Amino acid sequence: MFTPPAASTQPDYALLARQVSSILEGETDLTANAAQFSALVYDTIADLNWAGFYLVKPAKSSSGDTQQELLVGPFQGKVACARIPFSKGVCGASASQRRTILVPDVHAFPGHIACDSASNAEIVIPVIKNGELYGVFDIDSPSLNRFNEEDQAGLEAMVAAFVAATDFT
């Protein structure tokens, strides 16, 4: 059985990326891998109150248009917003811009969605494989300025290992 290292605010991201590859080895299912990945992040990175995925889905629309939105997927933490338009919040911005967004103070982010009023900092990494956006990986913290460039680089490497191991079809 896998025993994660103690949670840290300065984790060894190179080790965690290798652990992602090891944990997901031989499994390609999106739901299983996303659940395992979320649990690993939540258990090994300290000072978090939410870690999980929002996956790209057709938007609920009565007009019959082909808009997309983000639908909550596997996660760890409190109940979350179910659907997020690409035009709203940090997750929507990351999805629409297809880039990582690091926010030191979510209350200063225009259009922030307060799914959990205890969240104060956030980092969102897009999940892209072969040029296609499949979702975002979202992490919230109750502490202001919780995430920095080292966290961003490390989390991007971990998401890359998740993407490499996962079949999105």
PDB file of C-alpha atoms in Angstrom:
ATOM      1  CA  MET A   1       0.000   0.000   0.000  1.00  0.00           C
ATOM      2  CA  PHE A   2       1.215   3.494  -0.867  1.00  0.00           C
ATOM      3  CA  THR A   3       2.042   5.754   2.055  1.00  0.00           C
ATOM      4  CA  PRO A   4       2.427   9.405   1.024  1.00  0.00           C
ATOM      5  CA  PRO A   5       5.050  11.576   2.664  1.00  0.00           C
ATOM      6  CA  ALA A   6       3.905  14.037   5.310  1.00  0.00           C
ATOM      7  CA  ALA A   7       2.142  17.081   3.894  1.00  0.00           C
ATOM      8  CA  SER A   8       4.423  20.042   3.329  1.00  0.00           C
ATOM      9  CA  THR A   9       4.082  23.646   2.211  1.00  0.00           C
ATOM     10  CA  GLN A  10       7.380  23.119   0.347  1.00  0.00           C
ATOM     11  CA  PRO A  11       6.984  19.636  -1.129  1.00  0.00           C
ATOM     12  CA  ASP A  12       9.561  17.803  -3.199  1.00  0.00           C
ATOM     13  CA  TYR A  13       7.751  18.213  -6.512  1.00  0.00           C
ATOM     14  CA  ALA A  14      10.223  16.067  -8.463  1.00  0.00           C
ATOM     15  CA  LEU A  15       9.491  13.197  -6.065  1.00  0.00           C
ATOM     16  CA  LEU A  16       5.735  13.829  -6.278  1.00  0.00           C
ATOM     17  CA  ALA A  17       5.828  13.774 -10.103  1.00  0.00           C
ATOM     18  CA  ARG A  18       7.598  10.404  -9.957  1.00  0.00           C
ATOM     19  CA  GLN A  19       4.997   9.188  -7.454  1.00  0.00           C
ATOM     20  CA  VAL A  20       2.194  10.261  -9.806  1.00  0.00           C
ATOM     21  CA  SER A  21       3.735   8.132 -12.553  1.00  0.00           C
ATOM     22  CA  SER A  22       4.166   5.206 -10.169  1.00  0.00           C
ATOM     23  CA  ILE A  23       0.658   5.391  -8.699  1.00  0.00           C
ATOM     24  CA  LEU A  24      -0.977   5.646 -12.126  1.00  0.00           C
ATOM     25  CA  GLU A  25       1.236   3.034 -13.805  1.00  0.00           C
ATOM     26  CA  GLY A  26      -0.897   0.495 -15.635  1.00  0.00           C
ATOM     27  CA  GLU A  27      -4.143   2.467 -15.197  1.00  0.00           C
ATOM     28  CA  THR A  28      -5.423   4.796 -17.911  1.00  0.00           C
ATOM     29  CA  ASP A  29      -9.021   5.462 -16.822  1.00  0.00           C
ATOM     30  CA  LEU A  30      -9.734   9.185 -16.452  1.00  0.00           C
ATOM     31  CA  THR A  31     -11.963   8.901 -13.378  1.00  0.00           C
ATOM     32  CA  ALA A  32      -9.641   6.547 -11.514  1.00  0.00           C
ATOM     33  CA  ASN A  33      -6.525   8.548 -12.327  1.00  0.00           C
ATOM     34  CA  ALA A  34      -8.135  11.898 -11.510  1.00  0.00           C
ATOM     35  CA  ALA A  35      -9.358  10.560  -8.163  1.00  0.00           C
ATOM     36  CA  GLN A  36      -5.928   9.156  -7.278  1.00  0.00           C
ATOM     37  CA  PHE A  37      -4.170  12.333  -8.399  1.00  0.00           C
ATOM     38  CA  SER A  38      -6.489  14.584  -6.380  1.00  0.00           C
ATOM     39  CA  ALA A  39      -5.998  12.465  -3.262  1.00  0.00           C
ATOM     40  CA  LEU A  40      -2.213  12.497  -3.643  1.00  0.00           C
ATOM     41  CA  VAL A  41      -2.098  16.289  -3.991  1.00  0.00           C
ATOM     42  CA  TYR A  42      -4.503  16.871  -1.113  1.00  0.00           C
ATOM     43  CA  ASP A  43      -2.579  14.519   1.197  1.00  0.00           C
ATOM     44  CA  THR A  44       0.964  15.661   0.367  1.00  0.00           C
ATOM     45  CA  ILE A  45       0.692  19.419  -0.115  1.00  0.00           C
ATOM     46  CA  ALA A  46      -0.139  21.280   3.090  1.00  0.00           C
ATOM     47  CA  ASP A  47      -2.452  24.219   3.635  1.00  0.00           C
ATOM     48  CA  LEU A  48      -5.085  23.267   1.053  1.00  0.00           C
ATOM     49  CA  ASN A  49      -8.836  23.210   1.388  1.00  0.00           C
ATOM     50  CA  TRP A  50      -9.660  21.889  -2.104  1.00  0.00           C
ATOM     51  CA  ALA A  51      -7.849  19.998  -4.855  1.00  0.00           C
ATOM     52  CA  GLY A  52      -9.546  18.555  -7.879  1.00  0.00           C
ATOM     53  CA  PHE A  53     -10.612  18.558 -11.470  1.00  0.00           C
ATOM     54  CA  TYR A  54     -13.134  20.400 -13.566  1.00  0.00           C
ATOM     55  CA  LEU A  55     -13.677  18.632 -16.883  1.00  0.00           C
ATOM     56  CA  VAL A  56     -14.758  20.157 -20.187  1.00  0.00           C
ATOM     57  CA  LYS A  57     -18.354  19.299 -21.094  1.00  0.00           C
ATOM     58  CA  PRO A  58     -21.001  20.738 -23.439  1.00  0.00           C
ATOM     59  CA  ALA A  59     -22.753  23.604 -21.677  1.00  0.00           C
ATOM     60  CA  LYS A  60     -26.341  23.184 -20.537  1.00  0.00           C
ATOM     61  CA  SER A  61     -28.158  25.436 -22.961  1.00  0.00           C
ATOM     62  CA  SER A  62     -31.689  25.709 -24.253  1.00  0.00           C
ATOM     63  CA  SER A  63     -30.539  27.568 -27.368  1.00  0.00           C
ATOM     64  CA  GLY A  64     -28.827  24.519 -28.847  1.00  0.00           C
ATOM     65  CA  ASP A  65     -25.447  26.248 -29.203  1.00  0.00           C
ATOM     66  CA  THR A  66     -22.200  24.334 -28.816  1.00  0.00           C
ATOM     67  CA  GLN A  67     -20.656  26.236 -25.926  1.00  0.00           C
ATOM     68  CA  GLN A  68     -18.477  24.388 -23.434  1.00  0.00           C
ATOM     69  CA  GLU A  69     -18.194  24.686 -19.674  1.00  0.00           C
ATOM     70  CA  LEU A  70     -16.381  22.989 -16.818  1.00  0.00           C
ATOM     71  CA  LEU A  71     -18.125  20.295 -14.782  1.00  0.00           C
ATOM     72  CA  VAL A  72     -16.764  19.246 -11.407  1.00  0.00           C
ATOM     73  CA  GLY A  73     -14.870  15.953 -11.492  1.00  0.00           C
ATOM     74  CA  PRO A  74     -12.953  13.940  -8.911  1.00  0.00           C
ATOM     75  CA  PHE A  75     -11.733  16.091  -6.017  1.00  0.00           C
ATOM     76  CA  GLN A  76     -10.816  16.259  -2.333  1.00  0.00           C
ATOM     77  CA  GLY A  77     -12.307  18.908  -0.057  1.00  0.00           C
ATOM     78  CA  LYS A  78     -15.657  20.530   0.585  1.00  0.00           C
ATOM     79  CA  VAL A  79     -18.604  20.477  -1.787  1.00  0.00           C
ATOM     80  CA  ALA A  80     -17.785  22.632  -4.821  1.00  0.00           C
ATOM     81  CA  CYS A  81     -19.478  24.561  -7.590  1.00  0.00           C
ATOM     82  CA  ALA A  82     -20.843  22.025 -10.081  1.00  0.00           C
ATOM     83  CA  ARG A  83     -20.560  23.981 -13.339  1.00  0.00           C
ATOM     84  CA  ILE A  84     -18.275  26.844 -14.288  1.00  0.00           C
ATOM     85  CA  PRO A  85     -18.556  28.747 -17.572  1.00  0.00           C
ATOM     86  CA  PHE A  86     -15.302  29.463 -19.418  1.00  0.00           C
ATOM     87  CA  SER A  87     -16.113  33.151 -18.852  1.00  0.00           C
ATOM     88  CA  LYS A  88     -16.152  32.958 -15.029  1.00  0.00           C
ATOM     89  CA  GLY A  89     -13.629  32.627 -12.240  1.00  0.00           C
ATOM     90  CA  VAL A  90     -10.055  31.437 -12.132  1.00  0.00           C
ATOM     91  CA  CYS A  91     -10.967  28.002 -13.536  1.00  0.00           C
ATOM     92  CA  GLY A  92     -12.841  29.521 -16.461  1.00  0.00           C
ATOM     93  CA  ALA A  93      -9.959  31.911 -17.163  1.00  0.00           C
ATOM     94  CA  SER A  94      -7.420  29.063 -17.103  1.00  0.00           C
ATOM     95  CA  ALA A  95      -9.567  26.996 -19.461  1.00  0.00           C
ATOM     96  CA  SER A  96     -10.262  29.821 -21.907  1.00  0.00           C
ATOM     97  CA  GLN A  97      -6.650  31.069 -21.897  1.00  0.00           C
ATOM     98  CA  ARG A  98      -5.207  27.530 -21.787  1.00  0.00           C
ATOM     99  CA  ARG A  99      -2.565  28.539 -19.263  1.00  0.00           C
ATOM    100  CA  THR A 100      -1.825  28.179 -15.565  1.00  0.00           C
ATOM    101  CA  ILE A 101      -3.212  30.978 -13.437  1.00  0.00           C
ATOM    102  CA  LEU A 102      -1.740  31.610  -9.982  1.00  0.00           C
ATOM    103  CA  VAL A 103      -3.803  33.934  -7.795  1.00  0.00           C
ATOM    104  CA  PRO A 104      -2.306  35.148  -4.477  1.00  0.00           C
ATOM    105  CA  ASP A 105      -5.621  36.705  -3.361  1.00  0.00           C
ATOM    106  CA  VAL A 106      -8.791  35.381  -4.991  1.00  0.00           C
ATOM    107  CA  HIS A 107     -10.813  38.294  -3.628  1.00  0.00           C
ATOM    108  CA  ALA A 108      -8.830  40.617  -5.928  1.00  0.00           C
ATOM    109  CA  PHE A 109      -9.425  38.430  -9.018  1.00  0.00           C
ATOM    110  CA  PRO A 110     -12.130  39.910 -11.275  1.00  0.00           C
ATOM    111  CA  GLY A 111     -15.054  37.501 -11.597  1.00  0.00           C
ATOM    112  CA  HIS A 112     -13.850  35.155  -8.849  1.00  0.00           C
ATOM    113  CA  ILE A 113     -16.418  32.484  -7.946  1.00  0.00           C
ATOM    114  CA  ALA A 114     -16.604  31.905  -4.192  1.00  0.00           C
ATOM    115  CA  CYS A 115     -17.464  28.205  -4.057  1.00  0.00           C
ATOM    116  CA  ASP A 116     -15.887  28.128  -0.576  1.00  0.00           C
ATOM    117  CA  SER A 117     -15.666  31.406   1.317  1.00  0.00           C
ATOM    118  CA  ALA A 118     -12.631  30.039   3.213  1.00  0.00           C
ATOM    119  CA  SER A 119     -10.513  30.021   0.033  1.00  0.00           C
ATOM    120  CA  ASN A 120      -8.056  32.898  -0.262  1.00  0.00           C
ATOM    121  CA  ALA A 121      -5.453  31.728  -2.808  1.00  0.00           C
ATOM    122  CA  GLU A 122      -5.784  29.526  -5.865  1.00  0.00           C
ATOM    123  CA  ILE A 123      -3.778  27.946  -8.642  1.00  0.00           C
ATOM    124  CA  VAL A 124      -5.376  26.372 -11.719  1.00  0.00           C
ATOM    125  CA  ILE A 125      -3.490  24.290 -14.292  1.00  0.00           C
ATOM    126  CA  PRO A 126      -5.083  23.436 -17.652  1.00  0.00           C
ATOM    127  CA  VAL A 127      -5.248  19.750 -18.594  1.00  0.00           C
ATOM    128  CA  ILE A 128      -4.198  19.563 -22.244  1.00  0.00           C
ATOM    129  CA  LYS A 129      -3.268  16.477 -24.260  1.00  0.00           C
ATOM    130  CA  ASN A 130      -2.296  16.524 -27.923  1.00  0.00           C
ATOM    131  CA  GLY A 131      -3.432  20.129 -28.149  1.00  0.00           C
ATOM    132  CA  GLU A 132      -6.926  19.460 -26.790  1.00  0.00           C
ATOM    133  CA  LEU A 133      -8.230  20.946 -23.547  1.00  0.00           C
ATOM    134  CA  TYR A 134      -9.865  18.302 -21.335  1.00  0.00           C
ATOM    135  CA  GLY A 135     -10.254  20.318 -18.149  1.00  0.00           C
ATOM    136  CA  VAL A 136      -8.376  22.075 -15.380  1.00  0.00           C
ATOM    137  CA  PHE A 137      -6.811  21.007 -12.111  1.00  0.00           C
ATOM    138  CA  ASP A 138      -7.784  23.468  -9.379  1.00  0.00           C
ATOM    139  CA  ILE A 139      -6.197  23.925  -5.949  1.00  0.00           C
ATOM    140  CA  ASP A 140      -7.464  26.298  -3.252  1.00  0.00           C
ATOM    141  CA  SER A 141      -5.873  27.382   0.017  1.00  0.00           C
ATOM    142  CA  PRO A 142      -7.263  29.239   3.016  1.00  0.00           C
ATOM    143  CA  SER A 143      -3.979  31.214   3.180  1.00  0.00           C
ATOM    144  CA  LEU A 144      -3.270  34.320   1.139  1.00  0.00           C
ATOM    145  CA  ASN A 145      -0.166  34.090  -1.076  1.00  0.00           C
ATOM    146  CA  ARG A 146      -0.040  30.306  -0.567  1.00  0.00           C
ATOM    147  CA  PHE A 147       1.297  29.457  -4.047  1.00  0.00           C
ATOM    148  CA  ASN A 148       4.420  30.676  -5.815  1.00  0.00           C
ATOM    149  CA  GLU A 149       6.335  30.014  -9.047  1.00  0.00           C
ATOM    150  CA  GLU A 150       7.991  26.908  -7.549  1.00  0.00           C
ATOM    151  CA  ASP A 151       4.552  25.478  -6.761  1.00  0.00           C
ATOM    152  CA  GLN A 152       3.426  26.346 -10.275  1.00  0.00           C
ATOM    153  CA  ALA A 153       6.351  24.565 -11.955  1.00  0.00           C
ATOM    154  CA  GLY A 154       6.035  21.547  -9.670  1.00  0.00           C
ATOM    155  CA  LEU A 155       2.290  21.222 -10.081  1.00  0.00           C
ATOM    156  CA  GLU A 156       2.588  21.603 -13.853  1.00  0.00           C
ATOM    157  CA  ALA A 157       5.087  18.704 -13.870  1.00  0.00           C
ATOM    158  CA  MET A 158       2.702  16.610 -11.775  1.00  0.00           C
ATOM    159  CA  VAL A 159      -0.231  17.388 -14.102  1.00  0.00           C
ATOM    160  CA  ALA A 160       1.995  16.464 -17.071  1.00  0.00           C
ATOM    161  CA  ALA A 161       2.622  13.051 -15.480  1.00  0.00           C
ATOM    162  CA  PHE A 162      -1.142  12.649 -14.937  1.00  0.00           C
ATOM    163  CA  VAL A 163      -1.853  13.594 -18.554  1.00  0.00           C
ATOM    164  CA  ALA A 164       0.783  11.172 -19.873  1.00  0.00           C
ATOM    165  CA  ALA A 165      -0.782   8.277 -17.935  1.00  0.00           C
ATOM    166  CA  THR A 166      -4.419   9.027 -18.752  1.00  0.00           C
ATOM    167  CA  ASP A 167      -6.669   8.101 -21.672  1.00  0.00           C
ATOM    168  CA  PHE A 168      -9.113  10.945 -22.290  1.00  0.00           C
ATOM    169  CA  THR A 169     -11.130   9.240 -25.038  1.00  0.00           C
TER     170      THR A 169
END
